[in-house]
Amino acid sequence: MSVSSYRRLSDLPGRIAIFPLAGAMLFPRWTLSLNIFEPRYLNMIDDAMNGSRMIGMVQSMGGDKAVPDVARVGCAGRITSYSETDDGRYLIVLNGICRFEVRECPDISTPYRQADPDWSPFESDLTPPSVTDLPSRTVLIDALQTYVAGHGMSADWSAMEDAPIETLINALSASCPFSTMEKQALMEAASVRERAETLIALLQMDLPGDSGQIQ
């Protein structure tokens, strides 16, 4: 089943493996590259490749390192690229499909965790947003310029001028050095438009951040 084949909630699985990882953000129609090396998650990828090829990315929110608390909303992605290194790691690329609420994490025998997802709050994720419903690129880039200048960062402005607006919103939501809770607010925004509005608000705040480059 290709990424474009997910058109209805009934196309999505009733249970999904979850990968808790703070700061790693996946959104619908956005890709995330991962380097998998921990044995339980190697097992998870093996099982996913033999099944639906889907896993759910959720932010870890503290708690026990072996079984961390997880955020209530994550995003499922389909493995669209897969390779194995000589030292046994997996290099994968996930393509975001749809967000979900973690309804329950049942007791199971697999070494990795699984969740029973509730997809219904995010049915709109299966349809690309109308560009006319999104904030203007100028407003977003103006907010980013203020943020970059205030934090001693650099940015590839030409790439931001050329990128589709939804791609730009997702790229900045994923790459800006926001806190875990702030990134979760971006994840839980009801629509791409609300994600963009939350992103602009975060960029305009005087937030502490790490020096670096926004790709």
Coordinates of C-alpha atoms in Angstrom, one line a residue:
M1 CA 0.0 0.0 0.0
S2 CA 1.6 3.3 -1.1
V3 CA 1.5 6.5 0.9
S4 CA -1.1 8.0 -1.4
S5 CA -3.4 5.0 -0.8
Y6 CA -4.4 6.2 2.7
R7 CA -7.6 8.1 2.0
R8 CA -10.0 7.0 4.7
L9 CA -9.7 6.2 8.4
S10 CA -10.6 2.6 7.6
D11 CA -7.3 2.3 5.7
L12 CA -5.4 2.8 8.9
P13 CA -4.5 0.0 11.4
G14 CA -6.3 -0.6 14.7
R15 CA -3.0 -1.1 16.5
I16 CA 0.4 0.4 15.8
A17 CA 4.0 0.1 17.2
I18 CA 5.1 3.3 18.8
F19 CA 8.6 4.8 18.9
P20 CA 8.9 7.3 21.8
L21 CA 11.6 9.9 21.0
A22 CA 11.7 13.4 22.4
G23 CA 12.1 16.1 19.8
A24 CA 11.7 13.9 16.7
M25 CA 8.7 15.3 14.9
L26 CA 6.7 13.7 12.1
F27 CA 3.8 15.4 10.4
P28 CA 1.5 14.3 7.6
R29 CA 3.2 14.8 4.2
W30 CA 6.5 15.3 6.0
T31 CA 9.4 12.9 6.1
L32 CA 11.7 11.9 9.1
S33 CA 15.0 10.1 8.8
L34 CA 15.9 7.7 11.6
N35 CA 19.0 5.8 12.6
I36 CA 17.7 2.6 14.4
F37 CA 20.2 0.7 16.6
E38 CA 18.5 -0.3 19.8
P39 CA 17.6 -4.1 19.7
R40 CA 13.9 -3.6 20.6
Y41 CA 13.5 -1.0 17.9
L42 CA 15.4 -3.1 15.3
N43 CA 12.8 -5.8 16.1
M44 CA 10.0 -3.2 15.7
I45 CA 11.3 -2.3 12.2
D46 CA 11.6 -6.0 11.2
D47 CA 7.9 -6.5 12.2
A48 CA 6.8 -3.3 10.5
M49 CA 8.5 -4.3 7.3
N50 CA 6.8 -7.7 7.4
G51 CA 3.4 -6.0 8.0
S52 CA 1.9 -2.6 7.3
R53 CA 5.3 -0.8 7.2
M54 CA 3.8 1.7 9.6
I55 CA 5.0 2.9 13.0
G56 CA 3.9 5.8 15.2
M57 CA 6.2 8.5 16.4
V58 CA 5.4 10.0 19.8
Q59 CA 7.4 12.2 22.0
S60 CA 8.7 10.7 25.2
M61 CA 7.7 12.9 28.2
G62 CA 10.0 11.7 31.0
G63 CA 9.4 8.8 33.4
D64 CA 11.3 5.5 33.3
K65 CA 13.9 5.4 30.6
A66 CA 13.0 1.9 29.6
V67 CA 9.2 2.6 29.5
P68 CA 8.9 6.4 29.2
D69 CA 5.7 8.4 29.5
V70 CA 4.5 9.3 26.1
A71 CA 2.6 12.3 24.7
R72 CA -1.1 11.8 24.1
V73 CA -0.8 12.7 20.4
G74 CA 1.7 11.3 17.8
C75 CA 1.9 10.8 14.1
A76 CA 2.0 7.5 12.1
G77 CA 4.4 7.2 9.2
R78 CA 5.0 4.6 6.5
I79 CA 8.6 3.3 6.0
T80 CA 9.4 4.5 2.4
S81 CA 13.2 3.9 2.5
Y82 CA 15.1 1.2 4.3
S83 CA 18.7 0.1 4.4
E84 CA 20.9 -1.9 6.7
T85 CA 24.4 -0.9 7.7
D86 CA 27.4 -3.2 8.0
D87 CA 27.2 -2.9 11.8
G88 CA 23.6 -3.9 12.0
R89 CA 21.8 -0.5 12.2
Y90 CA 18.7 0.3 10.1
L91 CA 18.5 3.6 8.3
I92 CA 14.9 4.4 7.5
V93 CA 12.8 7.2 6.2
L94 CA 9.2 7.7 7.4
N95 CA 6.6 9.5 5.4
G96 CA 3.9 11.0 7.7
I97 CA 0.4 9.7 7.1
C98 CA -1.9 10.7 9.9
R99 CA -1.8 11.8 13.6
F100 CA -3.5 9.9 16.3
E101 CA -4.4 10.0 20.0
V102 CA -2.9 7.3 22.1
R103 CA -6.0 5.7 23.4
E104 CA -4.3 2.8 25.2
C105 CA -1.0 1.0 25.4
P106 CA -1.9 -2.6 26.0
D107 CA 0.3 -5.2 27.7
I108 CA 1.9 -7.2 24.9
S109 CA 4.7 -9.6 24.4
T110 CA 6.8 -7.6 21.9
P111 CA 9.9 -5.8 23.3
Y112 CA 8.6 -2.5 21.9
R113 CA 5.4 -0.8 22.9
Q114 CA 2.2 -0.7 20.8
A115 CA -0.8 1.6 21.0
D116 CA -4.4 1.4 20.1
P117 CA -4.8 4.7 18.2
D118 CA -7.8 7.0 17.9
W119 CA -7.4 8.4 14.4
S120 CA -10.8 10.2 14.3
P121 CA -9.7 13.6 15.7
F122 CA -7.3 13.9 12.8
E123 CA -9.2 12.7 9.8
S124 CA -8.4 15.9 7.9
D125 CA -4.7 14.9 7.9
L126 CA -5.5 12.5 5.0
T127 CA -6.4 15.5 2.8
P128 CA -3.8 18.2 1.8
P129 CA -4.8 21.6 3.1
S130 CA -5.8 24.4 0.7
V131 CA -2.9 26.8 0.3
T132 CA -5.3 29.7 0.5
D133 CA -6.2 28.6 4.0
L134 CA -2.6 29.0 5.3
P135 CA -0.9 32.1 6.6
S136 CA 1.2 34.0 4.0
R137 CA 4.9 33.1 3.5
T138 CA 5.8 36.7 4.3
V139 CA 4.3 36.6 7.8
L140 CA 6.0 33.3 8.6
I141 CA 9.4 34.4 7.3
D142 CA 9.2 37.8 9.1
A143 CA 8.6 35.9 12.3
L144 CA 11.5 33.6 11.6
Q145 CA 13.8 36.5 10.8
T146 CA 13.1 38.0 14.3
Y147 CA 13.7 34.6 15.9
V148 CA 16.9 33.9 14.1
A149 CA 18.3 37.4 14.8
G150 CA 17.4 37.1 18.5
H151 CA 19.1 33.7 18.9
G152 CA 22.3 34.2 16.9
M153 CA 21.2 31.6 14.4
S154 CA 21.5 31.3 10.6
A155 CA 19.0 30.1 8.0
D156 CA 18.9 29.1 4.3
W157 CA 16.5 31.9 3.2
S158 CA 16.5 30.9 -0.5
A159 CA 15.3 27.4 0.4
M160 CA 12.5 28.9 2.5
E161 CA 11.4 31.1 -0.4
D162 CA 11.2 28.1 -2.7
A163 CA 9.6 25.5 -0.4
P164 CA 5.8 24.8 -0.6
I165 CA 4.2 26.6 2.4
E166 CA 3.1 23.4 4.2
T167 CA 6.6 21.9 3.8
L168 CA 8.0 25.1 5.3
I169 CA 5.6 25.0 8.2
N170 CA 6.5 21.4 9.0
A171 CA 10.2 21.9 8.5
L172 CA 10.4 24.8 10.9
S173 CA 8.1 23.1 13.4
A174 CA 10.5 20.1 13.4
S175 CA 13.8 21.9 13.3
C176 CA 13.5 24.9 15.5
P177 CA 15.0 24.3 19.0
F178 CA 11.7 24.6 20.8
S179 CA 11.0 22.7 24.1
T180 CA 9.4 19.3 24.1
M181 CA 6.1 20.9 25.3
E182 CA 6.2 23.6 22.6
K183 CA 6.8 20.9 20.0
Q184 CA 3.9 19.0 21.3
A185 CA 1.7 22.0 21.0
L186 CA 2.6 22.1 17.3
M187 CA 1.9 18.4 17.0
E188 CA -1.6 18.8 18.6
A189 CA -2.7 21.8 16.6
A190 CA -6.0 20.9 15.0
S191 CA -5.0 21.9 11.5
V192 CA -2.0 23.0 9.4
R193 CA -3.3 26.5 9.7
E194 CA -3.4 26.3 13.5
R195 CA 0.1 24.7 13.5
A196 CA 1.3 27.7 11.5
E197 CA -0.3 30.2 13.8
T198 CA 1.2 28.4 16.8
L199 CA 4.6 28.3 15.1
I200 CA 4.4 32.1 14.4
A201 CA 3.5 32.8 18.0
L202 CA 6.5 30.7 19.3
L203 CA 8.9 32.4 16.9
Q204 CA 7.7 35.8 18.1
M205 CA 8.3 35.0 21.7
D206 CA 11.6 35.7 23.5
L207 CA 12.5 32.1 24.0
P208 CA 15.9 30.7 24.9
G209 CA 17.4 28.5 22.2
D210 CA 20.5 26.8 21.1
S211 CA 22.8 28.4 18.5
G212 CA 22.7 26.6 15.3
Q213 CA 21.4 26.5 11.8
I214 CA 17.8 26.0 10.6
Q215 CA 17.8 23.9 7.5

